[in-house]
Short mmCIF file of C-alpha atoms in Angstrom, two decimals:
data_model
loop_
_atom_site.label_atom_id
_atom_site.label_comp_id
_atom_site.label_asym_id
_atom_site.label_seq_id
_atom_site.Cartn_x
_atom_site.Cartn_y
_atom_site.Cartn_z
CA UNK A 30 90.90 82.24 113.51
CA UNK A 31 89.78 85.84 114.08
CA UNK A 32 90.27 88.59 111.50
CA UNK A 33 89.85 92.34 111.77
CA UNK A 34 88.79 94.07 108.55
CA UNK A 35 88.71 97.79 107.74
CA UNK A 36 85.95 98.67 105.30
CA UNK A 37 85.17 101.59 103.00
CA UNK A 38 81.64 101.94 101.65
CA UNK A 39 79.35 104.39 99.99
CA UNK A 40 76.09 104.03 101.89
CA UNK A 41 73.84 105.69 99.29
CA UNK A 42 71.99 102.61 98.07
CA UNK A 43 72.10 100.53 101.24
CA UNK A 44 69.73 100.23 104.16
CA UNK A 45 72.55 100.87 106.58
CA UNK A 46 75.06 98.49 108.13
CA UNK A 47 72.84 95.98 109.86
CA UNK A 48 71.74 92.82 108.06
CA UNK A 49 68.03 92.82 107.13
CA UNK A 50 66.06 90.17 105.30
CA UNK A 51 65.66 90.94 101.59
CA UNK A 52 67.19 94.43 101.83
CA UNK A 53 70.70 95.38 100.72
CA UNK A 54 72.88 96.22 103.72
CA UNK A 55 76.64 96.47 104.17
CA UNK A 56 76.78 93.64 106.69
CA UNK A 57 74.61 91.49 104.44
CA UNK A 58 76.84 92.04 101.39
CA UNK A 59 80.08 91.31 103.24
CA UNK A 60 78.64 88.18 104.86
CA UNK A 61 77.47 87.06 101.42
CA UNK A 62 80.97 87.59 100.02
CA UNK A 63 82.42 85.62 102.95
CA UNK A 64 79.98 82.80 102.26
CA UNK A 65 80.91 82.71 98.58
CA UNK A 66 84.58 82.64 99.52
CA UNK A 67 84.62 80.21 102.46
CA UNK A 68 81.39 78.23 101.96
CA UNK A 69 80.77 78.95 105.66
CA UNK A 70 78.04 81.04 107.31
CA UNK A 71 80.14 83.70 109.02
CA UNK A 72 78.71 86.53 111.10
CA UNK A 73 80.63 89.80 111.19
CA UNK A 74 80.65 92.28 114.09
CA UNK A 75 81.07 95.98 113.42
CA UNK A 76 82.57 98.62 115.70
CA UNK A 77 79.30 100.49 115.28
CA UNK A 78 76.27 100.38 113.01
CA UNK A 79 75.76 103.09 110.45
CA UNK A 80 72.33 104.28 109.29
CA UNK A 81 70.96 104.11 105.75
CA UNK A 82 72.85 106.48 103.45
CA UNK A 83 75.82 106.99 105.80
CA UNK A 84 79.27 106.27 104.33
CA UNK A 85 82.43 104.82 105.85
CA UNK A 86 86.08 105.36 105.06
CA UNK A 87 87.29 103.15 107.90
CA UNK A 88 84.56 101.04 109.47
CA UNK A 89 86.08 98.13 111.41
CA UNK A 90 84.58 94.68 111.89
CA UNK A 91 85.78 91.28 113.04
CA UNK A 92 84.80 87.71 112.24
CA UNK A 93 85.95 84.17 112.88
CA UNK A 94 86.62 81.45 110.36
CA UNK A 95 86.47 77.76 111.18
CA UNK A 96 90.02 77.02 110.05
CA UNK A 97 92.74 76.00 112.45
CA UNK A 98 95.52 77.70 110.47
CA UNK A 99 95.42 81.41 109.64
CA UNK A 100 95.49 82.29 105.95
CA UNK A 101 97.29 85.15 104.25
CA UNK A 102 95.21 88.13 105.34
CA UNK A 103 96.19 90.25 102.34
CA UNK A 104 94.97 87.51 100.04
CA UNK A 105 91.77 87.22 102.09
CA UNK A 106 91.07 90.94 101.55
CA UNK A 107 91.79 90.57 97.84
CA UNK A 108 89.42 87.62 97.55
CA UNK A 109 86.64 89.38 99.47
CA UNK A 110 87.04 92.40 97.19
CA UNK A 111 86.67 90.11 94.21
CA UNK A 112 83.25 88.99 95.47
CA UNK A 113 82.33 92.60 96.35
CA UNK A 114 83.49 93.94 92.99
CA UNK A 115 80.02 95.04 91.84
CA UNK A 116 79.26 96.85 95.12
CA UNK A 117 80.58 100.16 96.49
CA UNK A 118 82.11 98.23 99.40
CA UNK A 119 85.85 97.64 99.71
CA UNK A 120 88.00 95.83 102.26
CA UNK A 121 90.92 98.24 102.61
CA UNK A 122 92.75 96.29 105.29
CA UNK A 123 92.66 92.81 106.81
CA UNK A 124 94.67 91.59 109.79
CA UNK A 125 94.68 88.37 111.74
CA UNK A 126 94.01 89.34 115.39
CA UNK A 127 93.97 87.78 118.82
CA UNK A 128 90.83 85.75 119.47
CA UNK A 129 89.88 88.18 122.26
CA UNK A 130 89.81 91.23 119.98
CA UNK A 131 86.34 92.80 119.71
CA UNK A 132 85.68 95.53 117.15
CA UNK A 133 82.95 97.14 119.24
CA UNK A 134 83.97 96.64 122.86
CA UNK A 135 87.65 97.43 122.40
CA UNK A 136 87.14 100.67 120.49
CA UNK A 137 88.87 103.57 122.26
CA UNK A 138 87.88 106.38 119.90
CA UNK A 139 85.54 106.67 116.95
CA UNK A 140 86.04 109.38 114.35
CA UNK A 141 83.38 110.86 112.09
CA UNK A 142 83.31 113.68 109.58
CA UNK A 143 80.38 115.52 108.08
CA UNK A 144 80.60 117.29 104.72
CA UNK A 145 78.60 120.44 103.96
CA UNK A 146 78.58 122.52 100.78
CA UNK A 147 77.33 126.03 101.51
CA UNK A 148 75.99 127.55 98.29
CA UNK A 149 72.75 128.25 96.51
CA UNK A 150 73.28 126.00 93.48
CA UNK A 151 72.53 122.29 93.88
CA UNK A 152 75.47 119.88 93.88
CA UNK A 153 76.28 118.06 90.65
CA UNK A 154 79.58 116.32 91.43
CA UNK A 155 79.41 113.92 94.38
CA UNK A 156 75.87 114.95 95.33
CA UNK A 157 75.57 111.88 97.57
CA UNK A 158 78.60 112.91 99.63
CA UNK A 159 77.63 116.42 100.81
CA UNK A 160 74.75 118.22 102.46
CA UNK A 161 74.05 121.35 100.44
CA UNK A 162 73.10 124.24 102.74
CA UNK A 163 71.94 127.37 100.93
CA UNK A 164 71.91 130.93 102.21
CA UNK A 165 74.67 132.60 104.16
CA UNK A 166 76.30 130.87 107.10
CA UNK A 167 78.34 132.45 109.90
CA UNK A 168 81.22 130.00 109.83
CA UNK A 169 83.18 131.72 112.62
CA UNK A 170 80.20 131.50 114.97
CA UNK A 171 79.83 127.78 114.26
CA UNK A 172 83.54 127.32 114.84
CA UNK A 173 83.41 129.15 118.17
CA UNK A 174 80.43 127.08 119.29
CA UNK A 175 82.35 123.80 118.96
CA UNK A 176 83.92 124.22 122.39
CA UNK A 177 80.46 124.03 124.00
CA UNK A 178 80.23 120.39 122.96
CA UNK A 179 83.74 119.28 123.83
CA UNK A 180 84.23 117.27 127.01
CA UNK A 181 81.81 115.22 129.08
CA UNK A 182 78.14 116.19 128.77
CA UNK A 183 74.66 114.74 128.96
CA UNK A 184 73.77 114.69 125.26
CA UNK A 185 70.07 113.90 125.68
CA UNK A 186 69.20 116.89 123.48
CA UNK A 187 71.11 115.26 120.62
CA UNK A 188 69.98 111.64 120.79
CA UNK A 189 67.33 110.08 118.64
CA UNK A 190 64.00 109.20 120.25
CA UNK A 191 64.77 105.56 119.31
CA UNK A 192 68.21 105.61 120.93
CA UNK A 193 68.70 102.56 123.13
CA UNK A 194 71.79 103.78 124.99
CA UNK A 195 71.22 103.52 128.74
CA UNK A 196 73.44 106.44 129.58
CA UNK A 197 73.18 109.79 127.73
CA UNK A 198 76.59 110.94 128.97
CA UNK A 199 79.32 110.98 126.33
CA UNK A 200 82.78 112.55 126.08
CA UNK A 201 83.52 114.45 122.88
CA UNK A 202 87.29 114.60 122.57
CA UNK A 203 87.37 116.54 119.30
CA UNK A 204 84.98 118.78 117.41
CA UNK A 205 86.29 121.19 114.83
CA UNK A 206 85.39 122.71 111.50
CA UNK A 207 87.50 123.19 108.37
CA UNK A 208 86.56 125.41 105.46
CA UNK A 209 87.79 125.05 101.89
CA UNK A 210 85.95 127.31 99.44
CA UNK A 211 82.25 126.63 99.95
CA UNK A 212 82.94 123.26 101.60
CA UNK A 213 82.71 122.95 105.38
CA UNK A 214 83.98 119.76 107.00
CA UNK A 215 82.95 118.92 110.57
CA UNK A 216 85.29 116.54 112.39
CA UNK A 217 84.14 114.90 115.59
CA UNK A 218 85.58 112.17 117.81
CA UNK A 219 84.43 110.33 120.93
CA UNK A 220 84.76 106.90 122.49
CA UNK A 221 81.15 106.34 121.48
CA UNK A 222 78.13 108.33 120.30
CA UNK A 223 74.39 108.22 120.96
CA UNK A 224 72.11 107.35 118.04
CA UNK A 225 71.96 110.25 115.53
CA UNK A 226 74.16 112.34 117.84
CA UNK A 227 76.60 113.52 115.17
CA UNK A 228 73.84 114.44 112.72
CA UNK A 229 71.86 116.24 115.45
CA UNK A 230 74.93 118.25 116.49
CA UNK A 231 75.64 119.18 112.85
CA UNK A 232 71.99 120.13 112.24
CA UNK A 233 72.02 122.36 115.33
CA UNK A 234 75.36 123.97 114.42
CA UNK A 235 73.91 124.86 111.01
CA UNK A 236 70.86 126.48 112.67
CA UNK A 237 73.34 128.58 114.63
CA UNK A 238 75.32 129.45 111.50
CA UNK A 239 72.14 130.54 109.72
CA UNK A 240 71.17 132.79 112.64
CA UNK A 241 68.02 130.81 113.49
CA UNK A 242 69.35 130.29 116.99
CA UNK A 243 71.91 132.25 119.02
CA UNK A 244 74.86 130.95 120.98
CA UNK A 245 72.80 131.45 124.16
CA UNK A 246 70.02 129.36 122.64
CA UNK A 247 72.60 126.67 121.92
CA UNK A 248 73.77 126.71 125.55
CA UNK A 249 70.14 126.31 126.64
CA UNK A 250 69.57 123.47 124.15
CA UNK A 251 72.53 121.54 125.54
CA UNK A 252 71.42 122.22 129.15
CA UNK A 253 67.79 121.23 128.41
CA UNK A 254 68.66 117.56 127.84
CA UNK A 255 65.59 117.37 125.63
CA UNK A 256 65.70 116.22 121.99
CA UNK A 257 62.74 118.45 121.09
CA UNK A 258 64.90 121.54 121.71
CA UNK A 259 67.70 120.85 119.23
CA UNK A 260 67.85 121.36 115.47
CA UNK A 261 66.78 118.98 112.72
CA UNK A 262 68.89 115.92 112.03
CA UNK A 263 71.42 116.70 109.28
CA UNK A 264 70.83 114.31 106.36
CA UNK A 265 72.61 110.96 106.34
CA UNK A 266 74.43 111.40 103.03
CA UNK A 267 76.91 114.00 104.38
CA UNK A 268 78.13 111.69 107.16
CA UNK A 269 81.29 109.55 107.04
CA UNK A 270 82.49 107.05 109.62
CA UNK A 271 86.20 107.82 109.27
CA UNK A 272 87.87 105.35 111.59
CA UNK A 273 88.32 103.65 114.95
CA UNK A 274 91.24 103.62 117.36
CA UNK A 275 91.96 100.51 119.45
CA UNK B 30 70.97 139.36 75.15
CA UNK B 31 74.08 137.26 75.80
CA UNK B 32 74.64 135.29 79.01
CA UNK B 33 77.72 133.54 80.35
CA UNK B 34 77.04 130.50 82.52
CA UNK B 35 79.41 128.53 84.73
CA UNK B 36 78.49 124.87 84.96
CA UNK B 37 79.29 121.99 87.28
CA UNK B 38 78.59 118.46 86.08
CA UNK B 39 79.38 114.87 86.85
CA UNK B 40 80.16 113.36 83.47
CA UNK B 41 79.76 109.71 84.47
CA UNK B 42 76.52 108.95 82.63
CA UNK B 43 76.88 111.38 79.73
CA UNK B 44 78.37 111.03 76.28
CA UNK B 45 80.51 114.10 76.85
CA UNK B 46 79.70 117.76 76.32
CA UNK B 47 78.74 117.87 72.65
CA UNK B 48 75.11 117.45 71.60
CA UNK B 49 74.39 114.12 69.90
CA UNK B 50 71.11 112.81 68.55
CA UNK B 51 69.38 110.45 70.99
CA UNK B 52 72.30 110.32 73.44
CA UNK B 53 72.49 112.15 76.77
CA UNK B 54 75.10 114.93 76.65
CA UNK B 55 75.72 117.96 78.82
CA UNK B 56 75.09 120.42 76.00
CA UNK B 57 71.92 118.58 75.04
CA UNK B 58 70.53 118.65 78.60
CA UNK B 59 71.22 122.36 79.12
CA UNK B 60 69.75 123.27 75.73
CA UNK B 61 66.68 121.21 76.61
CA UNK B 62 66.35 123.07 79.93
CA UNK B 63 66.70 126.38 78.07
CA UNK B 64 63.98 125.32 75.66
CA UNK B 65 61.63 124.37 78.49
CA UNK B 66 62.31 127.70 80.17
CA UNK B 67 62.26 130.10 77.20
CA UNK B 68 60.27 128.18 74.55
CA UNK B 69 63.13 129.11 72.21
CA UNK B 70 65.69 126.89 70.47
CA UNK B 71 68.90 128.23 71.96
CA UNK B 72 72.36 126.93 71.12
CA UNK B 73 75.06 127.12 73.78
CA UNK B 74 78.79 127.46 73.13
CA UNK B 75 81.29 125.96 75.56
CA UNK B 76 84.82 127.12 76.32
CA UNK B 77 85.90 123.59 75.42
CA UNK B 78 84.27 120.21 74.90
CA UNK B 79 84.77 117.49 77.47
CA UNK B 80 84.83 113.79 76.61
CA UNK B 81 82.45 111.15 77.89
CA UNK B 82 82.93 110.57 81.61
CA UNK B 83 84.91 113.77 82.24
CA UNK B 84 83.56 116.08 84.97
CA UNK B 85 83.49 119.84 85.30
CA UNK B 86 83.55 122.10 88.33
CA UNK B 87 83.62 125.29 86.27
CA UNK B 88 82.87 124.75 82.58
CA UNK B 89 81.89 128.06 80.94
CA UNK B 90 79.44 128.52 78.09
CA UNK B 91 77.55 131.39 76.51
CA UNK B 92 74.23 131.72 74.72
CA UNK B 93 71.89 134.38 73.38
CA UNK B 94 68.22 134.86 74.10
CA UNK B 95 65.85 136.62 71.74
CA UNK B 96 64.72 139.19 74.29
CA UNK B 97 65.54 142.86 73.99
CA UNK B 98 65.75 143.40 77.77
CA UNK B 99 68.10 141.41 80.01
CA UNK B 100 66.49 139.38 82.75
CA UNK B 101 67.69 138.82 86.29
CA UNK B 102 70.62 136.46 85.72
CA UNK B 103 70.45 134.96 89.21
CA UNK B 104 66.82 134.05 88.60
CA UNK B 105 67.75 132.63 85.19
CA UNK B 106 70.29 130.29 86.84
CA UNK B 107 67.73 129.28 89.43
CA UNK B 108 65.14 128.50 86.75
CA UNK B 109 67.61 126.50 84.66
CA UNK B 110 68.57 124.50 87.75
CA UNK B 111 64.89 123.76 88.29
CA UNK B 112 64.68 122.15 84.85
CA UNK B 113 68.01 120.36 85.42
CA UNK B 114 67.02 119.13 88.89
CA UNK B 115 67.03 115.43 87.96
CA UNK B 116 70.45 115.62 86.29
CA UNK B 117 73.94 115.91 87.81
CA UNK B 118 74.31 119.28 86.04
CA UNK B 119 74.18 122.59 87.90
CA UNK B 120 74.44 126.22 86.79
CA UNK B 121 76.63 127.67 89.53
CA UNK B 122 76.86 131.16 88.07
CA UNK B 123 75.10 133.23 85.41
CA UNK B 124 76.08 136.70 84.22
CA UNK B 125 74.79 138.94 81.48
CA UNK B 126 77.80 139.72 79.26
CA UNK B 127 78.74 141.93 76.35
CA UNK B 128 77.44 140.60 73.03
CA UNK B 129 81.03 140.16 71.83
CA UNK B 130 81.99 137.81 74.66
CA UNK B 131 82.92 134.34 73.40
CA UNK B 132 83.43 131.49 75.88
CA UNK B 133 85.87 129.69 73.62
CA UNK B 134 87.81 132.36 71.75
CA UNK B 135 88.25 134.70 74.71
CA UNK B 136 89.57 132.07 77.12
CA UNK B 137 93.00 133.06 78.45
CA UNK B 138 93.68 130.03 80.63
CA UNK B 139 91.99 126.69 81.17
CA UNK B 140 92.49 124.76 84.39
CA UNK B 141 92.15 121.02 84.84
CA UNK B 142 92.77 118.63 87.68
CA UNK B 143 93.17 114.87 87.66
CA UNK B 144 92.46 112.74 90.75
CA UNK B 145 94.36 109.53 91.45
CA UNK B 146 93.99 107.17 94.40
CA UNK B 147 97.13 105.09 94.81
CA UNK B 148 96.26 101.91 96.70
CA UNK B 149 95.59 98.25 96.10
CA UNK B 150 91.96 98.18 97.27
CA UNK B 151 89.29 99.31 94.80
CA UNK B 152 87.51 102.60 95.52
CA UNK B 153 84.10 102.44 97.17
CA UNK B 154 83.35 106.11 97.94
CA UNK B 155 83.30 108.36 94.86
CA UNK B 156 84.58 105.61 92.56
CA UNK B 157 83.58 107.71 89.52
CA UNK B 158 85.79 110.61 90.61
CA UNK B 159 89.22 108.95 90.90
CA UNK B 160 91.55 106.74 88.94
CA UNK B 161 92.72 103.96 91.23
CA UNK B 162 96.37 103.10 90.56
CA UNK B 163 97.64 100.07 92.44
CA UNK B 164 101.21 99.17 93.31
CA UNK B 165 103.85 101.56 94.59
CA UNK B 166 104.38 104.92 92.96
CA UNK B 167 107.44 107.18 93.21
CA UNK B 168 105.59 110.41 93.91
CA UNK B 169 108.74 112.54 94.18
CA UNK B 170 109.92 111.40 90.77
CA UNK B 171 106.57 112.31 89.22
CA UNK B 172 106.70 115.67 90.96
CA UNK B 173 110.21 116.38 89.66
CA UNK B 174 109.19 115.42 86.12
CA UNK B 175 106.49 118.11 85.97
CA UNK B 176 109.01 120.76 84.99
CA UNK B 177 109.75 118.90 81.75
CA UNK B 178 106.23 119.72 80.54
CA UNK B 179 106.04 123.33 81.68
CA UNK B 180 106.47 126.03 79.03
CA UNK B 181 106.09 125.95 75.27
CA UNK B 182 106.52 122.53 73.63
CA UNK B 183 105.39 120.50 70.68
CA UNK B 184 103.00 118.08 72.42
CA UNK B 185 102.51 115.72 69.47
CA UNK B 186 103.44 112.78 71.71
CA UNK B 187 100.45 113.60 73.93
CA UNK B 188 97.70 114.27 71.41
CA UNK B 189 95.02 111.86 70.37
CA UNK B 190 95.23 110.34 66.88
CA UNK B 191 91.85 112.01 66.22
CA UNK B 192 93.02 115.44 67.39
CA UNK B 193 92.03 118.09 64.86
CA UNK B 194 94.24 120.88 66.20
CA UNK B 195 96.37 122.30 63.37
CA UNK B 196 99.23 123.23 65.63
CA UNK B 197 100.69 120.78 68.19
CA UNK B 198 102.47 123.57 70.09
CA UNK B 199 100.97 124.44 73.45
CA UNK B 200 102.17 126.40 76.49
CA UNK B 201 101.68 124.69 79.85
CA UNK B 202 101.72 127.43 82.48
CA UNK B 203 101.22 125.18 85.48
CA UNK B 204 101.71 121.50 86.22
CA UNK B 205 102.04 120.33 89.79
CA UNK B 206 101.10 117.43 92.03
CA UNK B 207 99.61 117.42 95.52
CA UNK B 208 99.47 114.42 97.81
CA UNK B 209 97.00 113.86 100.64
CA UNK B 210 97.17 110.35 102.08
CA UNK B 211 96.81 107.96 99.15
CA UNK B 212 95.24 110.66 96.95
CA UNK B 213 97.36 112.38 94.30
CA UNK B 214 95.93 115.45 92.58
CA UNK B 215 97.46 116.65 89.31
CA UNK B 216 96.83 120.33 88.51
CA UNK B 217 97.50 121.58 85.02
CA UNK B 218 96.81 124.89 83.24
CA UNK B 219 97.28 126.20 79.70
CA UNK B 220 95.58 128.58 77.32
CA UNK B 221 94.40 125.52 75.43
CA UNK B 222 95.10 121.80 75.22
CA UNK B 223 95.28 119.23 72.46
CA UNK B 224 92.70 116.44 72.43
CA UNK B 225 93.39 113.96 75.29
CA UNK B 226 96.55 115.91 76.19
CA UNK B 227 95.88 116.07 79.94
CA UNK B 228 94.97 112.39 80.17
CA UNK B 229 98.01 111.39 78.09
CA UNK B 230 100.33 113.43 80.30
CA UNK B 231 98.83 111.90 83.46
CA UNK B 232 99.05 108.39 82.01
CA UNK B 233 102.71 108.93 81.15
CA UNK B 234 103.53 110.46 84.55
CA UNK B 235 102.05 107.36 86.20
CA UNK B 236 104.23 105.08 84.01
CA UNK B 237 107.19 107.08 85.34
CA UNK B 238 105.97 106.80 88.94
CA UNK B 239 105.59 103.04 88.58
CA UNK B 240 109.12 102.71 87.21
CA UNK B 241 108.03 101.45 83.79
CA UNK B 242 109.87 104.35 82.18
CA UNK B 243 112.75 106.49 83.43
CA UNK B 244 113.05 110.26 83.45
CA UNK B 245 115.35 109.94 80.40
CA UNK B 246 112.68 107.89 78.63
CA UNK B 247 110.23 110.69 79.42
CA UNK B 248 112.56 113.29 77.90
CA UNK B 249 112.78 111.12 74.78
CA UNK B 250 109.02 110.67 74.61
CA UNK B 251 108.48 114.44 74.68
CA UNK B 252 111.22 114.96 72.07
CA UNK B 253 109.85 112.20 69.80
CA UNK B 254 106.66 114.13 68.97
CA UNK B 255 105.03 110.76 68.35
CA UNK B 256 101.88 109.62 70.14
CA UNK B 257 102.95 105.97 69.93
CA UNK B 258 105.81 106.67 72.35
CA UNK B 259 103.82 107.99 75.32
CA UNK B 260 101.88 106.14 78.01
CA UNK B 261 98.27 105.01 77.94
CA UNK B 262 95.54 107.59 78.23
CA UNK B 263 94.51 107.95 81.89
CA UNK B 264 90.78 107.11 82.22
CA UNK B 265 88.22 109.89 81.75
CA UNK B 266 86.57 109.56 85.17
CA UNK B 267 89.53 111.06 87.09
CA UNK B 268 89.53 114.27 85.04
CA UNK B 269 87.90 117.56 86.08
CA UNK B 270 87.59 120.74 84.04
CA UNK B 271 88.10 123.15 86.94
CA UNK B 272 87.67 126.56 85.34
CA UNK B 273 88.49 129.16 82.72
CA UNK B 274 90.07 132.62 83.01
CA UNK B 275 88.97 135.44 80.69
#
């Protein structure tokens, strides 16, 4: 029986999603909880891996159990949360799904947000959930620049050197900024992203906002298709995997 | 020279505001930073104490230095933040003020907010910043009940047994609720509050939302002027001291 789970986690103290020997990871913790619950070795498959320190509000994964009859999926979520109770990992939804459902291959859109606090003072409340950017930022300029990224582009300038994607072309369907006091929230959606693409885009937008680069420079960076041209990777702890559409 | 500082802190791992021997407190940490910076023993005076686990986005305090000339207050904040860098405590503003200014006695309005997440799953992201309330909640009913608290009342039913305030009469100038997804934010303002008053009001509003008490029960609880009638104290970790008006 196949189940689809939606997962919230705070990535701060984990080495990312992917299971690693002797290191705490999100996948590792959930598989451990499944083992405690079912006494089976069950592998889970995520819609996309997240890096160390990155959070999720709606990561999706699927797994199969060896039963022939489906169990109450609400109770399954409750039981998994019992075994995860000491970890900042929560199953927020669990559904029994068709055996052909695949969390990664059937994803139509992935949604991320990135949280920035723009002020000089360090962050005391929720410091692991925001990137603090000091100095003045031209928010309007950053907002106007979003349209340069939207649509289908070769995002080679915004992929990590380690990125294993064969094709650097991606389609950004949404990229916008919201401001609330000194908090800036970047929202971005696409069917899929290259490795570090969101954090590279945010890092480059902040360079623009700080006046380090101009909007013409940004156009050239996108056109260059060369990672060495773009801004520094924004830190992991401001990034949230918000959800997946199927 | 007298300075007024505005402070943000995450109260999770502190024994509240007030200095205590051998226990980490907000006051203790800031006074220690001041000592490291000035080599003087400086006492700071807050606009109001917060309990263990309660956070602040805009606590205000004042203190005097032994200098005859004022120093650059922006630099003073920066230096204090240097000595506080390992703690979730940040000086977000520092101003030189008149020597008669008093953070506590001159406060005209104090603003608090309380953050609730209403869902069955535990909280993984920012678990120390929200009270998770499971089961269904009648948000509209809670919203309508706010008006019962607004204005001048005897709040004896909502004060802690340990409360040392001589007069149980307080004037609530604002009490409203905002909803965003499964997050409910309670905003409340008054010149001053009784001990545990905000958390007792929130705890009682949630009892109403859950249907444990009716709106008539709530009217009776307020009229009873008896702490034993009201709901349980909402936990400290959902409460934020947002700011003070002078």
